[in-house]
Short mmCIF file of C-alpha atoms in Angstrom, two decimals:
data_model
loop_
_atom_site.label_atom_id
_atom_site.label_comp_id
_atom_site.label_asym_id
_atom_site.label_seq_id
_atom_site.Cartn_x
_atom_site.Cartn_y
_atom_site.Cartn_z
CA UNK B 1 -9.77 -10.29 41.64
CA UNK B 2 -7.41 -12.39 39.56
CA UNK B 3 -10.54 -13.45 37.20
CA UNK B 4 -11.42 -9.98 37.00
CA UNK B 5 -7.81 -9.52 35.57
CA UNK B 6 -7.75 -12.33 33.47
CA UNK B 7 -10.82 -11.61 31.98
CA UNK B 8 -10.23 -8.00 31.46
CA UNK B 9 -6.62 -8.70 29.84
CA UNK B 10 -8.34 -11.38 27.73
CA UNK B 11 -10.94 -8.30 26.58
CA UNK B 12 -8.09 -6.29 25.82
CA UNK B 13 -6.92 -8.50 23.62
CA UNK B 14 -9.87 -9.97 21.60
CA UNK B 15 -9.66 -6.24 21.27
CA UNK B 16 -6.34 -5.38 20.01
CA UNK B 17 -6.56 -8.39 17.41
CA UNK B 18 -10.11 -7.60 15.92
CA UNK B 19 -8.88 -3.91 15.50
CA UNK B 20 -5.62 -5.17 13.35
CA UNK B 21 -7.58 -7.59 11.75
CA UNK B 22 -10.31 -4.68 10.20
CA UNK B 23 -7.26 -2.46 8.80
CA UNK B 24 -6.20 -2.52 5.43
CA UNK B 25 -3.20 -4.86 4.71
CA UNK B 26 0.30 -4.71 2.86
CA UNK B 27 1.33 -8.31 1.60
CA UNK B 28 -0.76 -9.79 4.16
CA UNK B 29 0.56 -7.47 6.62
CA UNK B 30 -1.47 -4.91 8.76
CA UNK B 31 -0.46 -1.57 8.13
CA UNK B 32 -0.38 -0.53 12.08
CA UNK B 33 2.14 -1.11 14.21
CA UNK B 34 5.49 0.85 15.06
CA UNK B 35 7.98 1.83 12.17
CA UNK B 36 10.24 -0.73 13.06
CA UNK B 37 8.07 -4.00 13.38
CA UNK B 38 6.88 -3.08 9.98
CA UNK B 39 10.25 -2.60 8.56
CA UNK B 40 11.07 -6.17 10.28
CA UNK B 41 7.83 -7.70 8.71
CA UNK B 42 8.81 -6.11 5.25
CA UNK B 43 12.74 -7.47 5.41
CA UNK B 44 10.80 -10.95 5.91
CA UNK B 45 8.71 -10.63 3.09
CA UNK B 46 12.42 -10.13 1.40
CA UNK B 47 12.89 -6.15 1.08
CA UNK B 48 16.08 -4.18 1.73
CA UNK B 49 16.59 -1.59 3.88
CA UNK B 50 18.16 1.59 2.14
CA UNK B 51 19.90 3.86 5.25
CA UNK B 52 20.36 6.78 2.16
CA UNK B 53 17.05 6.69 0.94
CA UNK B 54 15.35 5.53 4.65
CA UNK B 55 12.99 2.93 2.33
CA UNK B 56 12.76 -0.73 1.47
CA UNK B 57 13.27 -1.52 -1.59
CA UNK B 58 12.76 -4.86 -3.83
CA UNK B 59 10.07 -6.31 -6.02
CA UNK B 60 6.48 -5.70 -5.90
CA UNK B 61 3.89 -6.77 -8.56
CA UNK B 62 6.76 -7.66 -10.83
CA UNK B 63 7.67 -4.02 -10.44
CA UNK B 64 11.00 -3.03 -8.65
CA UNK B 65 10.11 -0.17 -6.07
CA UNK B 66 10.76 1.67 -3.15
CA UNK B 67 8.54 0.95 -0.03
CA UNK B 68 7.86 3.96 2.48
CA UNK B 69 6.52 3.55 5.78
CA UNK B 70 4.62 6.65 6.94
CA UNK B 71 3.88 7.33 10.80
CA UNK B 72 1.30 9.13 13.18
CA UNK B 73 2.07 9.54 16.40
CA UNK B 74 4.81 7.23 16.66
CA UNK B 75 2.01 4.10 14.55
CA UNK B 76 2.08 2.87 11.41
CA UNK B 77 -0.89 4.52 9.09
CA UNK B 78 0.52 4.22 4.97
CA UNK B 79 2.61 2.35 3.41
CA UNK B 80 3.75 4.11 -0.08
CA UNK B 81 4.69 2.08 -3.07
CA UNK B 82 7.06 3.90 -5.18
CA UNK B 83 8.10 2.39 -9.07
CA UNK B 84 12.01 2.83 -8.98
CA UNK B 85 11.67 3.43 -12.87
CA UNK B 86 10.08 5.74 -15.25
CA UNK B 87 7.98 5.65 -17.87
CA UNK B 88 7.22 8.15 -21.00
CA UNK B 89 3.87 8.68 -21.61
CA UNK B 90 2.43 6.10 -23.69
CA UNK B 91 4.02 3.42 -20.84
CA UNK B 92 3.17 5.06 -17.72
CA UNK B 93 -0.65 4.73 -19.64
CA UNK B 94 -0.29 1.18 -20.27
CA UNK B 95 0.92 0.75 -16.40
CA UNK B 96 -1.89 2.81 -15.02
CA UNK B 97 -4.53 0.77 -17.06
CA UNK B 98 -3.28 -2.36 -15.99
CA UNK B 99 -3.26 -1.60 -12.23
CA UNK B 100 -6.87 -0.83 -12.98
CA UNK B 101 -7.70 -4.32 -14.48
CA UNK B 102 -5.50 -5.88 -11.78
CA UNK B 103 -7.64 -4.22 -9.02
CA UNK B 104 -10.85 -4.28 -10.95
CA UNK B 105 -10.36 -8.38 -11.36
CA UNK B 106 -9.12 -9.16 -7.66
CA UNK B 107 -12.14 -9.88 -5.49
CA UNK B 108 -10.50 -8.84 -2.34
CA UNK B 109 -11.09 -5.73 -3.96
CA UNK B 110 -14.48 -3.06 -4.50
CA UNK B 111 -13.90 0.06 -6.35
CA UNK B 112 -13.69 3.74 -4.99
CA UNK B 113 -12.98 5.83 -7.94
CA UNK B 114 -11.35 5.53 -10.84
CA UNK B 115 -10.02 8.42 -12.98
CA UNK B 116 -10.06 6.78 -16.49
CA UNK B 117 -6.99 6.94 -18.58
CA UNK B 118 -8.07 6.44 -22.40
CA UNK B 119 -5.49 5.86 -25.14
CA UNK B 120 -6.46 9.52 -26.31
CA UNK B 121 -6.01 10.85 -23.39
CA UNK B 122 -3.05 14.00 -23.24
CA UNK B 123 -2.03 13.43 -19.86
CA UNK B 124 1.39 16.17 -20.06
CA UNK B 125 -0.93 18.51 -21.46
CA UNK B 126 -3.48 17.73 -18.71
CA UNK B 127 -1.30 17.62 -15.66
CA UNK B 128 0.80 20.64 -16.52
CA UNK B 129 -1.97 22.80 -18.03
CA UNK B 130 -4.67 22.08 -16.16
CA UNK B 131 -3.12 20.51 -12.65
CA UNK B 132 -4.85 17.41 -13.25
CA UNK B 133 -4.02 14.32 -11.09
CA UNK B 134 -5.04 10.43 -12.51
CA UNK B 135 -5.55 8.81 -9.46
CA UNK B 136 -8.02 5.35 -8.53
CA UNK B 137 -8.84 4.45 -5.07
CA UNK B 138 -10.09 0.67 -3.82
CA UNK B 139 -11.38 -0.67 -1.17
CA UNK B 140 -9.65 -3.06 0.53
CA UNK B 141 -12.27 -6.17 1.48
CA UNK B 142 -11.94 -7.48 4.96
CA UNK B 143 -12.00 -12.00 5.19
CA UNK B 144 -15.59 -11.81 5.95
CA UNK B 145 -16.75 -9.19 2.83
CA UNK B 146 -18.18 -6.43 4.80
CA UNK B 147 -16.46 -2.95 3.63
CA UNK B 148 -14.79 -1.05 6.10
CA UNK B 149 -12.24 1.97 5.75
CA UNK B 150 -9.59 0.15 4.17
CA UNK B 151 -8.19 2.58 1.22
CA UNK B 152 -5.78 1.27 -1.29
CA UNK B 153 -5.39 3.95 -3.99
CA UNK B 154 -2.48 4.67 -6.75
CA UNK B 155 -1.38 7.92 -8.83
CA UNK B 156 0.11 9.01 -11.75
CA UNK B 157 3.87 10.98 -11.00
CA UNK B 158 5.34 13.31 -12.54
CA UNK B 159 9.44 14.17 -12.68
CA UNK B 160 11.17 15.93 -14.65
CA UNK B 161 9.23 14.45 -18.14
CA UNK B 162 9.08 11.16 -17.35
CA UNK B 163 6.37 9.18 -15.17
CA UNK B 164 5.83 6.54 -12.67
CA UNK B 165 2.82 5.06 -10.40
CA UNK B 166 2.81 5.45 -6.38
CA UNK B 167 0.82 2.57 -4.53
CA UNK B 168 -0.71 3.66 -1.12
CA UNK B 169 -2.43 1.40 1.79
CA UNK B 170 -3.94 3.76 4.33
CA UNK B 171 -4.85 2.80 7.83
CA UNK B 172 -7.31 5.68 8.10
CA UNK B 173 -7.50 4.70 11.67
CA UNK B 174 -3.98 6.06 12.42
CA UNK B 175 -4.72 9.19 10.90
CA UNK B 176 -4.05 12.59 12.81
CA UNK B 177 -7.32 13.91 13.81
CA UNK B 178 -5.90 16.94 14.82
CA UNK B 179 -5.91 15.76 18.31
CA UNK B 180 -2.00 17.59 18.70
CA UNK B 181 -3.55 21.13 18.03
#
């Protein structure tokens, strides 16, 4: 009986550690979990908590932003990078390119989609007009190369004139699958 344990607990957790290992990561951090071990992992990596805001914040890509951690049923499925600054038009552009080329050239990366952003491109005109939303999704590689659902995608926001990027790591796994209706 006590093998029958053993081995079952040892199942359960060859189990639990392959599944964390297949999601998509955050600074080398699973995004699964409760809210508050990732908030602990994310203080270690050396964000601040913000009580008024309920975010991290600190530096990210040589960016200062605000982290969110997003829940389903009580686990961990996006993290949400938010730039702290703005931008005007011509800079949130320049930003937005370079994310590309930063994803594009990382090989733990595979493209998705990618909504290109040309110089020419009127994006006030085209978001307000015409509702349009610039937007590239990634996949996130696993260690061993084999794609799996590990989405890493970033937008183009819009406030009050001015813009700014929003990073998000889904764990697709933690998704509602409408299993509360």
């Amino acid at each position: 009986m006590r093998k029958i344990l053993s081995v079952a607990l040892f199942l359960m957790l060859s189990v639990a550690l392959y599944a964390q290992k297949d999601v998509t990561k955050f600074l080398g951090i699973p995004v699964d979990g409760s809210k508050a071990s990732m908030i602990q992992k994310l203080k270690g990596k050396g964000f601040v908590y913000n009580n008024l805001f309920k975010c991290l914040e600190g530096e990210f890509n040589g960016e200062n932003v605000e982290v969110y951690v997003v829940t389903d049923n009580n686990k961990v499925r996006r993290i949400a990078v938010a730039d702290k600054s703005t931008r005007d038009e011509a800079q949130i552009k320049i930003r937005y390119n370079t994310l590309c080329r930063q994803f594009a050239n990382n090989p733990r990366y595979k493209e998705v989609y990618v909504d290109e952003l040309p110089d020419s491109k009127d994006i006030s005109y085209e978001m307000t007009v015409n509702n349009k939303e610039f937007q590239a999704c990634y996949a996130q590689l696993p260690d061993d190369g084999n794609l799996m659902k590990r989405q890493v995608w970033f937008c183009i926001n819009r406030r009050l004139g001015e813009y700014s990027i929003s990073i998000y790591y889904d764990n697709v796994f933690n998704e509602a699958n409408g299993e509360d209706l």
